[in-house]
PDB file of C-alpha atoms in Angstrom:
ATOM      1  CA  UNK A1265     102.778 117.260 130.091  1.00 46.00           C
ATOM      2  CA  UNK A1266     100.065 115.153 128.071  1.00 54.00           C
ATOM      3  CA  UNK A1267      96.928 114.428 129.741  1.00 70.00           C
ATOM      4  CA  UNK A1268      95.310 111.412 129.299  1.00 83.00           C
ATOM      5  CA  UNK A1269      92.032 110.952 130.760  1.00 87.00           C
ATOM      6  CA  UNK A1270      89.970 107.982 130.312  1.00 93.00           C
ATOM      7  CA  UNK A1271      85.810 107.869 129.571  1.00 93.00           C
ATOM      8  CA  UNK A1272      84.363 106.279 132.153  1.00 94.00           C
ATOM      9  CA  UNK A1273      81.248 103.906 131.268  1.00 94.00           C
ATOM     10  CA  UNK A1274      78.002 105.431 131.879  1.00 93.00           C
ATOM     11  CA  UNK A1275      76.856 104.642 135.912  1.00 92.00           C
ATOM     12  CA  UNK A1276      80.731 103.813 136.707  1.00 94.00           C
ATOM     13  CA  UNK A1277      82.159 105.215 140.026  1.00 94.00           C
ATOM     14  CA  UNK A1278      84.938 107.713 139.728  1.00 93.00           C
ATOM     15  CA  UNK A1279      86.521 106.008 142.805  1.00 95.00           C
ATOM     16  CA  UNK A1280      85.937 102.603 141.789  1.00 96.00           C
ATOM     17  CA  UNK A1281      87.591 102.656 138.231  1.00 96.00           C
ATOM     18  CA  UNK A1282      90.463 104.972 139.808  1.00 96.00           C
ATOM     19  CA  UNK A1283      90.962 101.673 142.023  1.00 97.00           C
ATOM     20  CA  UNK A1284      90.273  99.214 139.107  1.00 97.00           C
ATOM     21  CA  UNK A1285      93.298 100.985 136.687  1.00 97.00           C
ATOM     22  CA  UNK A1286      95.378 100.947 140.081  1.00 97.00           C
ATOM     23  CA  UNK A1287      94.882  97.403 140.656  1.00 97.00           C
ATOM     24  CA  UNK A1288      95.971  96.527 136.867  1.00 97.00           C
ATOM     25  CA  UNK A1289      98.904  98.867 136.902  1.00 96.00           C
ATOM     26  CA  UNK A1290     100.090  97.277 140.096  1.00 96.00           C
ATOM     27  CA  UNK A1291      99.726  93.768 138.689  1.00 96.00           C
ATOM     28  CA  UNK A1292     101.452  95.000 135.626  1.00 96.00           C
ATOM     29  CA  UNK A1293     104.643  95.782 137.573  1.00 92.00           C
ATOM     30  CA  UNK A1294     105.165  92.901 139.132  1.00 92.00           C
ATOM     31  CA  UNK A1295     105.322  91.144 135.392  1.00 91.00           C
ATOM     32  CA  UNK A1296     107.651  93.769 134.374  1.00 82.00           C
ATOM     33  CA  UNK A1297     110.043  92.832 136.664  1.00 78.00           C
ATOM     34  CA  UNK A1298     108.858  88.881 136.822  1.00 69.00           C
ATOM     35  CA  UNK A1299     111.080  87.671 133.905  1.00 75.00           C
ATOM     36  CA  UNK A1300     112.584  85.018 135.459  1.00 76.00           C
ATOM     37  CA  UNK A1301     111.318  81.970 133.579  1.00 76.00           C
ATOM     38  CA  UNK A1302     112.304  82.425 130.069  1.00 82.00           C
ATOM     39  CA  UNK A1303     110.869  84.402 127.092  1.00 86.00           C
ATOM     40  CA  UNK A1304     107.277  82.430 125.940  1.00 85.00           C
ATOM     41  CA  UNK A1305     106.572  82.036 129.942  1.00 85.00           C
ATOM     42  CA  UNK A1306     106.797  86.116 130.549  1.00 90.00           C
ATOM     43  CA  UNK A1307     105.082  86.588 127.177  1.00 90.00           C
ATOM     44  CA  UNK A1308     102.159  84.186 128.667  1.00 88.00           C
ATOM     45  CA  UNK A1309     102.299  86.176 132.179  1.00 91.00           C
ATOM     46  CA  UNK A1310     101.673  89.484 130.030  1.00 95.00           C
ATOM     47  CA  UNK A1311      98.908  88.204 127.882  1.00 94.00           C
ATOM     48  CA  UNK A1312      97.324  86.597 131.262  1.00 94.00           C
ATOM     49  CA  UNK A1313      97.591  90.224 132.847  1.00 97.00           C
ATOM     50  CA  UNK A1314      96.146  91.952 129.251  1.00 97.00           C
ATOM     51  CA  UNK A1315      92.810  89.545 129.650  1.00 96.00           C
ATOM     52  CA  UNK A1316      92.643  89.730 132.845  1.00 97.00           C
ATOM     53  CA  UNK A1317      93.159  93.989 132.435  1.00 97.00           C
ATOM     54  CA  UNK A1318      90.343  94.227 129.724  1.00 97.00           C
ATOM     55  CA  UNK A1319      88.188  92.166 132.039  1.00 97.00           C
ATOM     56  CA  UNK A1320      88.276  94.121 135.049  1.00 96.00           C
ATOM     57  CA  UNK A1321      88.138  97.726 133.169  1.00 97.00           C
ATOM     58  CA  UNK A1322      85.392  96.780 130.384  1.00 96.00           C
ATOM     59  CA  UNK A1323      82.335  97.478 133.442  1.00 95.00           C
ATOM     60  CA  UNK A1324      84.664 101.443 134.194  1.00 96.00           C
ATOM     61  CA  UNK A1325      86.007 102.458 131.005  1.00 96.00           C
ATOM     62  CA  UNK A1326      84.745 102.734 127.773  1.00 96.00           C
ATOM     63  CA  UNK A1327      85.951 100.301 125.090  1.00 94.00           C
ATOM     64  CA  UNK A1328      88.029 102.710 122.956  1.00 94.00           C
ATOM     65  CA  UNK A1329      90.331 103.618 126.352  1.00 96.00           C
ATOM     66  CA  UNK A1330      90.892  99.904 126.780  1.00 96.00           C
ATOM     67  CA  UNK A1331      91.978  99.529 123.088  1.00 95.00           C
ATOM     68  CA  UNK A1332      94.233 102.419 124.013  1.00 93.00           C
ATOM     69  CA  UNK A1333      95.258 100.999 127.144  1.00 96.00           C
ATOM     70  CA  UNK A1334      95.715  97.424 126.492  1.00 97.00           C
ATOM     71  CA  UNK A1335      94.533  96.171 123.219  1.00 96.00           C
ATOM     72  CA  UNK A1336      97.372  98.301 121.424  1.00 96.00           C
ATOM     73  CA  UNK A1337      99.096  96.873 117.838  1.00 95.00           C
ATOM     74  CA  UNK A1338     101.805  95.594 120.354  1.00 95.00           C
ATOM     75  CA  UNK A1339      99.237  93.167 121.739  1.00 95.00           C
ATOM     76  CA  UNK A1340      98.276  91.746 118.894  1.00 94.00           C
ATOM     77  CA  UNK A1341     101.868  91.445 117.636  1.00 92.00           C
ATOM     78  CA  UNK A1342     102.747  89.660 120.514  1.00 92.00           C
ATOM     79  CA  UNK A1343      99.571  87.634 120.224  1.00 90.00           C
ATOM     80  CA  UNK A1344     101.044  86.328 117.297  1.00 87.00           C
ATOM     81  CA  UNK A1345     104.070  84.643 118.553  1.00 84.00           C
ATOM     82  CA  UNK A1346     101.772  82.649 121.179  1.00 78.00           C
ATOM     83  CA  UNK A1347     102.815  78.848 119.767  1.00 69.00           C
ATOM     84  CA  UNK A1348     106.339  79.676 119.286  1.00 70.00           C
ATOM     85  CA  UNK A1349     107.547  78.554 122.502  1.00 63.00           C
ATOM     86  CA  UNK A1350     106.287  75.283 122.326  1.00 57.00           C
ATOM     87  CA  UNK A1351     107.765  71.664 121.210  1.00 57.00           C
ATOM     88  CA  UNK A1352     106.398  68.315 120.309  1.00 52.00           C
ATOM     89  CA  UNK A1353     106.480  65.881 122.988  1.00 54.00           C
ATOM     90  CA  UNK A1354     105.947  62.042 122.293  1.00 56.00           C
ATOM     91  CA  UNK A1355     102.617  60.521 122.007  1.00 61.00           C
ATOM     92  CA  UNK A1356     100.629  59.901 124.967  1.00 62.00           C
ATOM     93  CA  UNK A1357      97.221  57.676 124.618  1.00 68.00           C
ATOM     94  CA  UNK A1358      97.698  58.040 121.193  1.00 71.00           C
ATOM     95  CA  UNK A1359      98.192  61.928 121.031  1.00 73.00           C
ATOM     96  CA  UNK A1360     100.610  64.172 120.396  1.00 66.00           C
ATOM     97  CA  UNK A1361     101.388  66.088 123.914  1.00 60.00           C
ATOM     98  CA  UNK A1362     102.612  69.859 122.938  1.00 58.00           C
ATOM     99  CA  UNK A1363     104.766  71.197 125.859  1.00 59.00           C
ATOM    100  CA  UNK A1364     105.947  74.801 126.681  1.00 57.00           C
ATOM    101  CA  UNK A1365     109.708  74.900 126.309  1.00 63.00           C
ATOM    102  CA  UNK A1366     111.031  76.182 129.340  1.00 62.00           C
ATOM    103  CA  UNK A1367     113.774  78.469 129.952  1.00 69.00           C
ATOM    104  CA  UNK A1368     114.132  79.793 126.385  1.00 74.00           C
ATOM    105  CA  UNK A1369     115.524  82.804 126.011  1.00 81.00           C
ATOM    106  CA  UNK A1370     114.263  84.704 122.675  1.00 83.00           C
ATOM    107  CA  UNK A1371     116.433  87.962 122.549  1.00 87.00           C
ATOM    108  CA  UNK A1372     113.569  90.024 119.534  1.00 87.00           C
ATOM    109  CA  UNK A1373     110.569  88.612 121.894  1.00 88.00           C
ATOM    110  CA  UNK A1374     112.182  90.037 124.948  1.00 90.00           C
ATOM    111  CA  UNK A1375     113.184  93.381 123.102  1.00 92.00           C
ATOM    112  CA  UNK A1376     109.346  93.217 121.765  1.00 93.00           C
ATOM    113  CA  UNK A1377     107.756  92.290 125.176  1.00 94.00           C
ATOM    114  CA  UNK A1378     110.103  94.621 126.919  1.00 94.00           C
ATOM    115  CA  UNK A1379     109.417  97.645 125.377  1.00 95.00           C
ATOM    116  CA  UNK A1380     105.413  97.423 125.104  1.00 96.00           C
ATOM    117  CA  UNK A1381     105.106  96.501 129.173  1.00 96.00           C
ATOM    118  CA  UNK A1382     107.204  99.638 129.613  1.00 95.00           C
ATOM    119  CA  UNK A1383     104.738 101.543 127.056  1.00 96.00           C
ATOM    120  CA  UNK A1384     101.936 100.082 128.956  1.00 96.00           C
ATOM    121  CA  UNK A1385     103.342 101.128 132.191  1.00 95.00           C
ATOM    122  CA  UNK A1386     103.914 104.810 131.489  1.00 95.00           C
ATOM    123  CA  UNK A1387     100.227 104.849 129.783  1.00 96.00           C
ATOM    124  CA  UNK A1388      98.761 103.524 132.879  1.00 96.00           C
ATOM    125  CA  UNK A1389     100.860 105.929 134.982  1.00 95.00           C
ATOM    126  CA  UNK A1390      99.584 108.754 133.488  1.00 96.00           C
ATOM    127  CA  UNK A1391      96.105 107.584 133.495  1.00 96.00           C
ATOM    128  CA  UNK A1392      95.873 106.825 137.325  1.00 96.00           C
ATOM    129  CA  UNK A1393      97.640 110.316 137.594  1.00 95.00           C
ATOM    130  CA  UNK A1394      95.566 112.601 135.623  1.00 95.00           C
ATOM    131  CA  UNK A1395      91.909 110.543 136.708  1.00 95.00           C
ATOM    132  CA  UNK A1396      93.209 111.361 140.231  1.00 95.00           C
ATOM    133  CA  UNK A1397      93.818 115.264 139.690  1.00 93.00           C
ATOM    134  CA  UNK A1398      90.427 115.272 137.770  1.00 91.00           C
ATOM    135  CA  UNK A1399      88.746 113.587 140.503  1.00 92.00           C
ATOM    136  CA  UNK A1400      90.677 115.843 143.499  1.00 91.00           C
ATOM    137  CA  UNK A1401      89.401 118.644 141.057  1.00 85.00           C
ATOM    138  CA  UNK A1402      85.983 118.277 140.646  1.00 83.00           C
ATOM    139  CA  UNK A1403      85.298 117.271 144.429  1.00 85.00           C
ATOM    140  CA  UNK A1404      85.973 120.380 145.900  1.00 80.00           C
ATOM    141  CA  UNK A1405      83.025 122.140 147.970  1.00 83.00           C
ATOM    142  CA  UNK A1406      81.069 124.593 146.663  1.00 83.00           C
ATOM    143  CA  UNK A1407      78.478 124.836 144.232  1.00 84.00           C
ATOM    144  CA  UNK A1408      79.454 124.561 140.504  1.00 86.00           C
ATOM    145  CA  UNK A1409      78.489 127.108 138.334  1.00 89.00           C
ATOM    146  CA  UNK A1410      78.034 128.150 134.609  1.00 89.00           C
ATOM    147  CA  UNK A1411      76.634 131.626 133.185  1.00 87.00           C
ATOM    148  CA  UNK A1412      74.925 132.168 130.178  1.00 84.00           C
ATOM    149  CA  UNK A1413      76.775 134.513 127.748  1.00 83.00           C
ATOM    150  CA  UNK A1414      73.561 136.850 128.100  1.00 84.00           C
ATOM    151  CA  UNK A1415      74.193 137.216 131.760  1.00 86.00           C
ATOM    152  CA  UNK A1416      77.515 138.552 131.387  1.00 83.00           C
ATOM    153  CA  UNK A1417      76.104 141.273 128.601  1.00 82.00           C
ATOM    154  CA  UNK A1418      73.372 142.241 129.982  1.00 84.00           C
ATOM    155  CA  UNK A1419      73.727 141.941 133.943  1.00 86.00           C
ATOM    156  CA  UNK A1420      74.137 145.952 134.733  1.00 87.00           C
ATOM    157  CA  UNK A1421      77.585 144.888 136.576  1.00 87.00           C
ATOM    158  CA  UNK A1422      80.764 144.032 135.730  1.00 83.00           C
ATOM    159  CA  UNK A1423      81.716 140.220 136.420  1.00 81.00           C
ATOM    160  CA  UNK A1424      84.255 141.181 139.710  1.00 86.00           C
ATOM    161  CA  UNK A1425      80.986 143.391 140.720  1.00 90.00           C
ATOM    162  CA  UNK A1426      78.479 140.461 140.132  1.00 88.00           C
ATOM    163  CA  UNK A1427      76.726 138.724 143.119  1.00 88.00           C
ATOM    164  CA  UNK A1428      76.435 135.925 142.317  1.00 87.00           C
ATOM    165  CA  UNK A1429      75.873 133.584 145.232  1.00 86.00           C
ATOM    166  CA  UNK A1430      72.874 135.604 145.186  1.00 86.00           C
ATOM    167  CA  UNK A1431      71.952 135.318 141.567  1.00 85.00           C
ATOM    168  CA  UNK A1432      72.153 131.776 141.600  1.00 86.00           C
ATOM    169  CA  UNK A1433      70.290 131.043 145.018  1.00 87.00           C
ATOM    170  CA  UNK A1434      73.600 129.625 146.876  1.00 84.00           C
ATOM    171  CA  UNK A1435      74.372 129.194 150.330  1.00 83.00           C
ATOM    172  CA  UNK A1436      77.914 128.216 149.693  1.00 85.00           C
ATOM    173  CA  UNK A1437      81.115 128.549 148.182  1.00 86.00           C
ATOM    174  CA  UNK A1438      80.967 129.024 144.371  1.00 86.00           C
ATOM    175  CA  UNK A1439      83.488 127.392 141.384  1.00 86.00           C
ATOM    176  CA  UNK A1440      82.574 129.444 138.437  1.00 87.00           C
ATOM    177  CA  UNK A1441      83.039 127.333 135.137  1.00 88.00           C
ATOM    178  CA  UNK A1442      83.391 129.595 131.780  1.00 88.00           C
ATOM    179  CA  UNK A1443      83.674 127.497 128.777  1.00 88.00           C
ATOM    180  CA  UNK A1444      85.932 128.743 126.177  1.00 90.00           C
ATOM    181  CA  UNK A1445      83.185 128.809 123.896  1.00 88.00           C
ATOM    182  CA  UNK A1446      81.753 131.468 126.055  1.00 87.00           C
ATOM    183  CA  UNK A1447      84.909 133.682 126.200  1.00 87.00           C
ATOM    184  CA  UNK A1448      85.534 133.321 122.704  1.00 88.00           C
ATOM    185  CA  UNK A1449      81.688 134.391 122.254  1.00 85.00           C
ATOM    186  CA  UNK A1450      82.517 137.506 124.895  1.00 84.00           C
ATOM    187  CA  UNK A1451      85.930 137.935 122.811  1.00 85.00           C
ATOM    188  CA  UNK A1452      83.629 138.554 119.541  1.00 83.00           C
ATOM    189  CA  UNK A1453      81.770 141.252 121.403  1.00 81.00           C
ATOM    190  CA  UNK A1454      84.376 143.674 121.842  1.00 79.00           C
ATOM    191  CA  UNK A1455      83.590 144.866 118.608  1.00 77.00           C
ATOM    192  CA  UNK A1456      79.823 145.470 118.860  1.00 77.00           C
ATOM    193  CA  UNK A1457      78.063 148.625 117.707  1.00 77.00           C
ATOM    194  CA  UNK A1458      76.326 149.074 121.092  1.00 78.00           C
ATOM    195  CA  UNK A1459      78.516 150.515 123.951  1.00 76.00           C
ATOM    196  CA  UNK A1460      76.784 148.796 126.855  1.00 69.00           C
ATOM    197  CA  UNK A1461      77.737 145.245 125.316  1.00 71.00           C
ATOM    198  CA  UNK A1462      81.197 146.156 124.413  1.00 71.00           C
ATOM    199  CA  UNK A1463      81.277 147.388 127.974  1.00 71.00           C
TER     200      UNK A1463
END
């Protein structure tokens, strides 16, 4: 499965945007199944949600997620048929009145419309999901930790040997993080001309 994980804006609660992309996949649904009212009146409910969408996330996620999210080349091809829907009416106080037509059914529009609320619906799934298992993740208890690539050569023990609640000072559990920079560092060692670092 494909991850995608959002960048949060700098200052922006974990919790709080994980609510904020909840609440605008929620309202999202409801539009998906809300086409009740004829073509240019659910395009004008999605475009609502999509404004209302970029104005909620813009204070959580960065701007580059939202044009991911939201602000995708369906948008703006949809954007473009905003003005289609409507008719002439007759003059009133010497102007022309411009009505939405109601009720019109536009088979390409709904194919169009159809498809990117279901495109924005999985994307926003997936978000929500994999923010939440990130969040879950990083929130377990413990201390979080990170060697240097020096500690691991020249500590005299073997990493399964290594104390290192007491190297590091902690009075609780431990989550060791190793970068894959660091293995791949520890990976190039293997062939060193000195047996103790090879070790």
């Amino acid at each position: 499965d494909a991850m995608m994980l959002v960048s949060l804006m700098p200052g922006a609660s974990r919790e709080n945007a994980l609510q904020a992309l909840r609440d605008v996949e929620a309202r999202l649904s409801t539009i998906r199944s809300g086409h009740t009212q004829g073509s240019f009146a659910w395009l004008r409910s999605y475009l609502s949600w999509a404004n209302d969408a970029v104005r909620v996330l813009r204070s959580q996620v960065r701007s580059d997620d939202i044009r991911l999210l939201i602000l995708t080349r369906g948008y703006y091809s949809l954007l473009t048929m905003v003005g289609h829907g409507y008719r002439e009416m007759a003059f009133q106080h010497g102007r022309k009145v411009i009505q939405p037509q109601a009720d019109v059914e536009d088979p390409l529009l709904n194919d169009l419309l159809g498809l990117e609320i279901e495109e924005r619906a999985a994307t926003f799934r997936e978000v929500v999901k994999t923010l939440d298992a990130q969040i879950k993740r990083w929130s377990r208890p413990g201390s979080f930790v990170m060697l240097d690539t020096g500690v691991y050569i020249n500590h005299p023990d073997k990493l399964k040997d290594m104390d290192i609640a007491t190297l590091v000072g902690a009075r609780e559990d431990i989550n060791l993080l190793v970068p894959i920079v660091v293995i791949d560092e520890l990976d190039g060692l293997k062939q060193h001309n000195k047996a103790h670092v090879r070790w």
